[in-house]
PDB file of C-alpha atoms in Angstrom:
ATOM      1  CA  MET A   1       7.191 -10.347  19.938  1.00  0.00           C
ATOM      2  CA  ASN A   2       6.271  -8.399  23.096  1.00  0.00           C
ATOM      3  CA  LYS A   3       5.585  -5.288  20.999  1.00  0.00           C
ATOM      4  CA  GLY A   4       3.389  -7.285  18.621  1.00  0.00           C
ATOM      5  CA  LEU A   5       1.386  -8.894  21.433  1.00  0.00           C
ATOM      6  CA  ALA A   6       0.855  -5.539  23.125  1.00  0.00           C
ATOM      7  CA  LEU A   7      -0.484  -3.979  19.927  1.00  0.00           C
ATOM      8  CA  LEU A   8      -2.724  -6.965  19.222  1.00  0.00           C
ATOM      9  CA  ALA A   9      -4.160  -6.619  22.717  1.00  0.00           C
ATOM     10  CA  ALA A  10      -4.700  -2.911  22.142  1.00  0.00           C
ATOM     11  CA  GLY A  11      -6.406  -3.686  18.857  1.00  0.00           C
ATOM     12  CA  SER A  12      -8.772  -6.105  20.605  1.00  0.00           C
ATOM     13  CA  VAL A  13      -9.736  -3.407  23.100  1.00  0.00           C
ATOM     14  CA  ILE A  14     -10.318  -0.920  20.279  1.00  0.00           C
ATOM     15  CA  ALA A  15     -12.562  -3.334  18.398  1.00  0.00           C
ATOM     16  CA  PHE A  16     -15.037  -3.477  21.310  1.00  0.00           C
ATOM     17  CA  ALA A  17     -14.670  -0.036  22.919  1.00  0.00           C
ATOM     18  CA  ALA A  18     -16.793   3.090  22.390  1.00  0.00           C
ATOM     19  CA  PRO A  19     -19.463   1.296  20.281  1.00  0.00           C
ATOM     20  CA  ALA A  20     -21.320   4.408  19.160  1.00  0.00           C
ATOM     21  CA  MET A  21     -18.623   7.041  18.693  1.00  0.00           C
ATOM     22  CA  ALA A  22     -17.290   6.027  15.267  1.00  0.00           C
ATOM     23  CA  GLN A  23     -20.783   5.520  13.889  1.00  0.00           C
ATOM     24  CA  GLN A  24     -21.956   8.936  15.092  1.00  0.00           C
ATOM     25  CA  ASN A  25     -18.990  10.923  13.754  1.00  0.00           C
ATOM     26  CA  PRO A  26     -18.126  10.690  10.013  1.00  0.00           C
ATOM     27  CA  THR A  27     -15.036  12.930  10.335  1.00  0.00           C
ATOM     28  CA  PHE A  28     -12.565  10.036  10.083  1.00  0.00           C
ATOM     29  CA  THR A  29     -14.281   7.882   7.441  1.00  0.00           C
ATOM     30  CA  GLY A  30     -13.691   7.786   3.692  1.00  0.00           C
ATOM     31  CA  PRO A  31     -10.620   8.074   1.443  1.00  0.00           C
ATOM     32  CA  ARG A  32      -7.570  10.119   2.477  1.00  0.00           C
ATOM     33  CA  VAL A  33      -4.166  11.254   1.222  1.00  0.00           C
ATOM     34  CA  GLU A  34      -1.310  12.566   3.366  1.00  0.00           C
ATOM     35  CA  ALA A  35       2.219  13.946   3.312  1.00  0.00           C
ATOM     36  CA  LEU A  36       4.567  12.397   5.880  1.00  0.00           C
ATOM     37  CA  VAL A  37       7.894  13.442   7.383  1.00  0.00           C
ATOM     38  CA  GLY A  38       9.840  12.221  10.393  1.00  0.00           C
ATOM     39  CA  TYR A  39      12.910  10.626  11.959  1.00  0.00           C
ATOM     40  CA  ASP A  40      14.270   7.296  10.711  1.00  0.00           C
ATOM     41  CA  ILE A  41      16.574   4.915  12.650  1.00  0.00           C
ATOM     42  CA  ASN A  42      17.909   1.699  11.057  1.00  0.00           C
ATOM     43  CA  LYS A  43      20.033  -0.788  12.988  1.00  0.00           C
ATOM     44  CA  PRO A  44      20.766  -4.511  13.422  1.00  0.00           C
ATOM     45  CA  GLY A  45      18.051  -6.458  15.214  1.00  0.00           C
ATOM     46  CA  SER A  46      20.628  -8.556  17.059  1.00  0.00           C
ATOM     47  CA  SER A  47      22.087  -7.149  20.284  1.00  0.00           C
ATOM     48  CA  GLN A  48      25.453  -8.749  19.497  1.00  0.00           C
ATOM     49  CA  ASP A  49      28.116  -6.116  18.828  1.00  0.00           C
ATOM     50  CA  ILE A  50      30.204  -6.138  15.659  1.00  0.00           C
ATOM     51  CA  ASP A  51      33.829  -5.433  16.526  1.00  0.00           C
ATOM     52  CA  ASN A  52      36.152  -4.347  13.732  1.00  0.00           C
ATOM     53  CA  ALA A  53      39.304  -2.299  13.340  1.00  0.00           C
ATOM     54  CA  ASP A  54      37.559   0.445  11.361  1.00  0.00           C
ATOM     55  CA  ASP A  55      34.683   0.775  13.846  1.00  0.00           C
ATOM     56  CA  LEU A  56      32.012   0.024  11.240  1.00  0.00           C
ATOM     57  CA  ASP A  57      28.891   2.122  11.814  1.00  0.00           C
ATOM     58  CA  GLN A  58      26.112  -0.255  12.861  1.00  0.00           C
ATOM     59  CA  SER A  59      23.203   2.181  12.649  1.00  0.00           C
ATOM     60  CA  MET A  60      21.842   4.762  10.226  1.00  0.00           C
ATOM     61  CA  GLU A  61      19.762   7.787  11.119  1.00  0.00           C
ATOM     62  CA  GLY A  62      18.150  10.467   9.017  1.00  0.00           C
ATOM     63  CA  ALA A  63      14.940  12.049   7.791  1.00  0.00           C
ATOM     64  CA  SER A  64      12.075   9.971   6.418  1.00  0.00           C
ATOM     65  CA  TYR A  65       9.602  11.540   3.972  1.00  0.00           C
ATOM     66  CA  GLY A  66       6.890  10.486   1.553  1.00  0.00           C
ATOM     67  CA  VAL A  67       3.178  10.100   0.902  1.00  0.00           C
ATOM     68  CA  GLY A  68       0.387   7.840   2.107  1.00  0.00           C
ATOM     69  CA  VAL A  69      -3.118   6.916   0.999  1.00  0.00           C
ATOM     70  CA  GLY A  70      -5.908   5.123   2.826  1.00  0.00           C
ATOM     71  CA  TYR A  71      -9.572   4.411   3.243  1.00  0.00           C
ATOM     72  CA  ASP A  72     -11.357   4.211   6.617  1.00  0.00           C
ATOM     73  CA  PHE A  73     -14.848   3.077   7.579  1.00  0.00           C
ATOM     74  CA  ALA A  74     -16.882   2.541  10.744  1.00  0.00           C
ATOM     75  CA  ALA A  75     -17.363  -1.116  11.691  1.00  0.00           C
ATOM     76  CA  GLY A  76     -18.916  -2.441  14.874  1.00  0.00           C
ATOM     77  CA  GLY A  77     -18.259   0.740  16.828  1.00  0.00           C
ATOM     78  CA  ALA A  78     -14.599   0.956  15.820  1.00  0.00           C
ATOM     79  CA  LEU A  79     -12.873   2.594  12.886  1.00  0.00           C
ATOM     80  CA  LEU A  80     -11.114   0.212  10.482  1.00  0.00           C
ATOM     81  CA  GLY A  81      -8.987   1.109   7.491  1.00  0.00           C
ATOM     82  CA  ILE A  82      -6.564   0.006   4.811  1.00  0.00           C
ATOM     83  CA  GLU A  83      -3.509   2.111   3.936  1.00  0.00           C
ATOM     84  CA  GLY A  84      -0.344   2.259   1.877  1.00  0.00           C
ATOM     85  CA  GLU A  85       2.817   4.398   1.815  1.00  0.00           C
ATOM     86  CA  TYR A  86       5.734   5.246  -0.429  1.00  0.00           C
ATOM     87  CA  MET A  87       8.621   6.719   1.568  1.00  0.00           C
ATOM     88  CA  GLY A  88      12.205   7.832   1.090  1.00  0.00           C
ATOM     89  CA  SER A  89      14.994   8.348   3.634  1.00  0.00           C
ATOM     90  CA  SER A  90      18.223  10.291   4.045  1.00  0.00           C
ATOM     91  CA  ALA A  91      19.629   7.728   6.517  1.00  0.00           C
ATOM     92  CA  GLU A  92      23.126   6.509   5.686  1.00  0.00           C
ATOM     93  CA  THR A  93      26.323   5.319   7.327  1.00  0.00           C
ATOM     94  CA  ASP A  94      29.273   7.664   7.678  1.00  0.00           C
ATOM     95  CA  TYR A  95      31.892   4.994   6.997  1.00  0.00           C
ATOM     96  CA  ASP A  96      34.727   6.242   4.778  1.00  0.00           C
ATOM     97  CA  THR A  97      35.090   4.089   1.645  1.00  0.00           C
ATOM     98  CA  ALA A  98      38.615   5.409   1.073  1.00  0.00           C
ATOM     99  CA  ALA A  99      39.731   3.779   4.330  1.00  0.00           C
ATOM    100  CA  ALA A 100      38.890   0.277   3.061  1.00  0.00           C
ATOM    101  CA  GLU A 101      41.987  -1.090   1.343  1.00  0.00           C
ATOM    102  CA  THR A 102      40.674  -4.658   1.296  1.00  0.00           C
ATOM    103  CA  PHE A 103      37.219  -6.150   1.003  1.00  0.00           C
ATOM    104  CA  GLY A 104      34.691  -4.514   3.316  1.00  0.00           C
ATOM    105  CA  VAL A 105      31.442  -2.584   3.461  1.00  0.00           C
ATOM    106  CA  GLY A 106      32.081   0.946   2.304  1.00  0.00           C
ATOM    107  CA  ALA A 107      28.779   2.710   2.859  1.00  0.00           C
ATOM    108  CA  VAL A 108      25.059   1.979   3.153  1.00  0.00           C
ATOM    109  CA  GLU A 109      22.240   4.312   2.111  1.00  0.00           C
ATOM    110  CA  ALA A 110      18.545   3.792   2.816  1.00  0.00           C
ATOM    111  CA  GLY A 111      16.361   3.794  -0.300  1.00  0.00           C
ATOM    112  CA  ARG A 112      12.632   3.624  -0.862  1.00  0.00           C
ATOM    113  CA  ASP A 113      10.358   2.228   1.847  1.00  0.00           C
ATOM    114  CA  LEU A 114       7.027   0.604   0.882  1.00  0.00           C
ATOM    115  CA  TYR A 115       4.189  -0.316   3.241  1.00  0.00           C
ATOM    116  CA  VAL A 116       0.655  -1.720   2.972  1.00  0.00           C
ATOM    117  CA  GLY A 117      -1.463  -2.654   5.965  1.00  0.00           C
ATOM    118  CA  LEU A 118      -4.514  -2.203   8.157  1.00  0.00           C
ATOM    119  CA  ARG A 119      -5.357   0.036  11.072  1.00  0.00           C
ATOM    120  CA  ALA A 120      -8.025   0.119  13.775  1.00  0.00           C
ATOM    121  CA  GLY A 121      -9.000   2.999  16.024  1.00  0.00           C
ATOM    122  CA  ILE A 122     -11.488   4.656  18.347  1.00  0.00           C
ATOM    123  CA  LEU A 123     -12.450   8.292  18.856  1.00  0.00           C
ATOM    124  CA  ALA A 124     -10.960   9.749  22.026  1.00  0.00           C
ATOM    125  CA  THR A 125     -12.892  12.964  21.280  1.00  0.00           C
ATOM    126  CA  PRO A 126     -15.020  13.977  18.275  1.00  0.00           C
ATOM    127  CA  ARG A 127     -11.820  15.363  16.694  1.00  0.00           C
ATOM    128  CA  ALA A 128      -9.133  12.948  17.964  1.00  0.00           C
ATOM    129  CA  LEU A 129      -8.643   9.377  16.734  1.00  0.00           C
ATOM    130  CA  LEU A 130      -6.407   6.886  18.560  1.00  0.00           C
ATOM    131  CA  TYR A 131      -5.263   3.960  16.403  1.00  0.00           C
ATOM    132  CA  VAL A 132      -2.947   0.975  16.030  1.00  0.00           C
ATOM    133  CA  LYS A 133      -1.670  -0.389  12.733  1.00  0.00           C
ATOM    134  CA  GLY A 134       0.192  -3.322  11.208  1.00  0.00           C
ATOM    135  CA  GLY A 135       1.129  -4.829   7.872  1.00  0.00           C
ATOM    136  CA  TYR A 136       3.794  -5.717   5.293  1.00  0.00           C
ATOM    137  CA  THR A 137       6.814  -3.562   4.491  1.00  0.00           C
ATOM    138  CA  ASN A 138       9.564  -3.741   1.874  1.00  0.00           C
ATOM    139  CA  ALA A 139      12.708  -1.616   2.013  1.00  0.00           C
ATOM    140  CA  SER A 140      15.690  -1.166  -0.261  1.00  0.00           C
ATOM    141  CA  TYR A 141      19.250  -0.223   0.697  1.00  0.00           C
ATOM    142  CA  ASN A 142      22.160   0.761  -1.528  1.00  0.00           C
ATOM    143  CA  VAL A 143      25.470  -0.824  -0.467  1.00  0.00           C
ATOM    144  CA  LEU A 144      28.963   0.159  -1.645  1.00  0.00           C
ATOM    145  CA  THR A 145      31.702  -2.440  -1.139  1.00  0.00           C
ATOM    146  CA  ARG A 146      35.398  -2.379  -1.970  1.00  0.00           C
ATOM    147  CA  ALA A 147      37.699  -5.176  -3.094  1.00  0.00           C
ATOM    148  CA  GLY A 148      41.253  -4.567  -4.296  1.00  0.00           C
ATOM    149  CA  GLY A 149      40.593  -0.881  -4.837  1.00  0.00           C
ATOM    150  CA  ASP A 150      37.429  -1.438  -6.916  1.00  0.00           C
ATOM    151  CA  THR A 151      34.040  -0.257  -5.666  1.00  0.00           C
ATOM    152  CA  THR A 152      30.868  -2.274  -6.326  1.00  0.00           C
ATOM    153  CA  ASP A 153      27.382  -0.789  -6.071  1.00  0.00           C
ATOM    154  CA  THR A 154      24.642  -3.253  -5.082  1.00  0.00           C
ATOM    155  CA  ASP A 155      21.049  -3.042  -3.858  1.00  0.00           C
ATOM    156  CA  ILE A 156      19.530  -5.050  -1.016  1.00  0.00           C
ATOM    157  CA  ASN A 157      15.753  -5.561  -0.878  1.00  0.00           C
ATOM    158  CA  LEU A 158      14.309  -6.582   2.490  1.00  0.00           C
ATOM    159  CA  ASP A 159      10.845  -7.934   3.382  1.00  0.00           C
ATOM    160  CA  GLY A 160       9.285  -7.699   6.832  1.00  0.00           C
ATOM    161  CA  TYR A 161       6.420  -6.543   9.006  1.00  0.00           C
ATOM    162  CA  ARG A 162       5.467  -3.211  10.570  1.00  0.00           C
ATOM    163  CA  ILE A 163       3.451  -2.371  13.679  1.00  0.00           C
ATOM    164  CA  GLY A 164       2.720   1.001  15.196  1.00  0.00           C
ATOM    165  CA  GLY A 165       0.233   3.415  16.636  1.00  0.00           C
ATOM    166  CA  GLY A 166      -0.621   7.083  16.811  1.00  0.00           C
ATOM    167  CA  VAL A 167      -3.153   9.855  17.075  1.00  0.00           C
ATOM    168  CA  GLU A 168      -4.942  11.713  14.296  1.00  0.00           C
ATOM    169  CA  TYR A 169      -6.545  15.122  14.872  1.00  0.00           C
ATOM    170  CA  ALA A 170      -9.171  16.658  12.588  1.00  0.00           C
ATOM    171  CA  LEU A 171      -8.524  20.355  11.908  1.00  0.00           C
ATOM    172  CA  ASP A 172     -11.846  20.555  10.066  1.00  0.00           C
ATOM    173  CA  THR A 173     -14.066  18.238   8.020  1.00  0.00           C
ATOM    174  CA  ASN A 174     -11.284  17.524   5.511  1.00  0.00           C
ATOM    175  CA  LEU A 175      -7.860  18.481   6.887  1.00  0.00           C
ATOM    176  CA  PHE A 176      -6.096  16.483   9.616  1.00  0.00           C
ATOM    177  CA  LEU A 177      -2.781  16.235  11.442  1.00  0.00           C
ATOM    178  CA  LYS A 178      -1.272  12.997  12.751  1.00  0.00           C
ATOM    179  CA  GLY A 179       1.614  11.810  14.895  1.00  0.00           C
ATOM    180  CA  GLU A 180       2.790   8.202  14.780  1.00  0.00           C
ATOM    181  CA  TYR A 181       5.452   5.779  15.974  1.00  0.00           C
ATOM    182  CA  ARG A 182       6.138   2.653  13.918  1.00  0.00           C
ATOM    183  CA  TYR A 183       8.478  -0.302  14.347  1.00  0.00           C
ATOM    184  CA  SER A 184       9.559  -2.489  11.409  1.00  0.00           C
ATOM    185  CA  ASN A 185      11.516  -5.737  11.421  1.00  0.00           C
ATOM    186  CA  TYR A 186      13.020  -7.171   8.250  1.00  0.00           C
ATOM    187  CA  GLY A 187      13.704 -10.898   8.286  1.00  0.00           C
ATOM    188  CA  ASP A 188      14.151 -11.839   4.619  1.00  0.00           C
ATOM    189  CA  GLY A 189      16.367 -10.307   1.951  1.00  0.00           C
ATOM    190  CA  GLU A 190      17.787 -10.436  -1.560  1.00  0.00           C
ATOM    191  CA  VAL A 191      20.860  -8.803  -3.108  1.00  0.00           C
ATOM    192  CA  ARG A 192      20.629  -7.286  -6.575  1.00  0.00           C
ATOM    193  CA  GLY A 193      24.044  -6.665  -8.077  1.00  0.00           C
ATOM    194  CA  PRO A 194      25.296  -5.096 -11.290  1.00  0.00           C
ATOM    195  CA  ASP A 195      23.698  -6.280 -14.562  1.00  0.00           C
ATOM    196  CA  GLY A 196      20.557  -7.393 -12.724  1.00  0.00           C
ATOM    197  CA  ILE A 197      22.200 -10.395 -11.020  1.00  0.00           C
ATOM    198  CA  ARG A 198      20.160 -11.555  -8.000  1.00  0.00           C
ATOM    199  CA  SER A 199      21.223 -13.631  -5.017  1.00  0.00           C
ATOM    200  CA  ASP A 200      19.266 -16.385  -3.328  1.00  0.00           C
ATOM    201  CA  ARG A 201      16.895 -15.278  -0.568  1.00  0.00           C
ATOM    202  CA  PHE A 202      18.596 -15.084   2.828  1.00  0.00           C
ATOM    203  CA  ASP A 203      17.633 -14.520   6.462  1.00  0.00           C
ATOM    204  CA  ILE A 204      18.407 -11.217   8.136  1.00  0.00           C
ATOM    205  CA  ASP A 205      17.452  -9.429  11.355  1.00  0.00           C
ATOM    206  CA  MET A 206      17.146  -5.670  10.969  1.00  0.00           C
ATOM    207  CA  ASP A 207      15.100  -3.173  12.998  1.00  0.00           C
ATOM    208  CA  ARG A 208      13.669   0.165  11.929  1.00  0.00           C
ATOM    209  CA  HIS A 209      12.187   2.804  14.242  1.00  0.00           C
ATOM    210  CA  GLN A 210      10.359   5.809  12.817  1.00  0.00           C
ATOM    211  CA  ILE A 211       8.671   8.778  14.477  1.00  0.00           C
ATOM    212  CA  MET A 212       6.414  10.461  11.931  1.00  0.00           C
ATOM    213  CA  ALA A 213       4.198  13.521  11.550  1.00  0.00           C
ATOM    214  CA  GLY A 214       1.661  13.947   8.795  1.00  0.00           C
ATOM    215  CA  LEU A 215      -0.693  16.450   7.194  1.00  0.00           C
ATOM    216  CA  GLY A 216      -3.575  14.962   5.264  1.00  0.00           C
ATOM    217  CA  TYR A 217      -6.796  15.594   3.384  1.00  0.00           C
ATOM    218  CA  ARG A 218      -9.891  13.434   3.626  1.00  0.00           C
ATOM    219  CA  PHE A 219     -12.363  13.420   0.737  1.00  0.00           C
TER     220      PHE A 219
END
């Protein structure tokens, strides 16, 4: 919650700071598309360790990549926008499924990562935008489990929230670069097994940290 409160406070400052800058500079307003790539870390939200004989990997790290779209407009001296993303990830555990002779988690792979939310920012310079963001995120993970020598492939869909912040730099009127950190927490999930069988919704606590870079075009 401390991260969320800090970003909300930053957003309040942004909403009232630099009242003329966003209105005087149209560089960061209008529709945009962007390509994104970065570093993806997935791990349990709880600090409690999981002890097991096979030393089960509790975190996954890899590359995150995808595309984003958005629309920004000047409002009351600040820049406000709506945005969405479709991302993939190479993050996975390195647990050896062959080592599991009885029931246990064999391997976990991160799947697609969806996000829709809002952002608010101010111009630090005519070409540099500082912003915070927040919204809804949904992630899928592929899980392999073993029981009695048989492997089962299931999908887990998780719902949660995302907050973050970054800087966007205009290369010219249309092209821009951006750097961003975002934190996601997933608190609700559903398992989808073979033949489309779905579990009841369940509580979960999973954290995701991503450091992203982007290249975009504003229309």
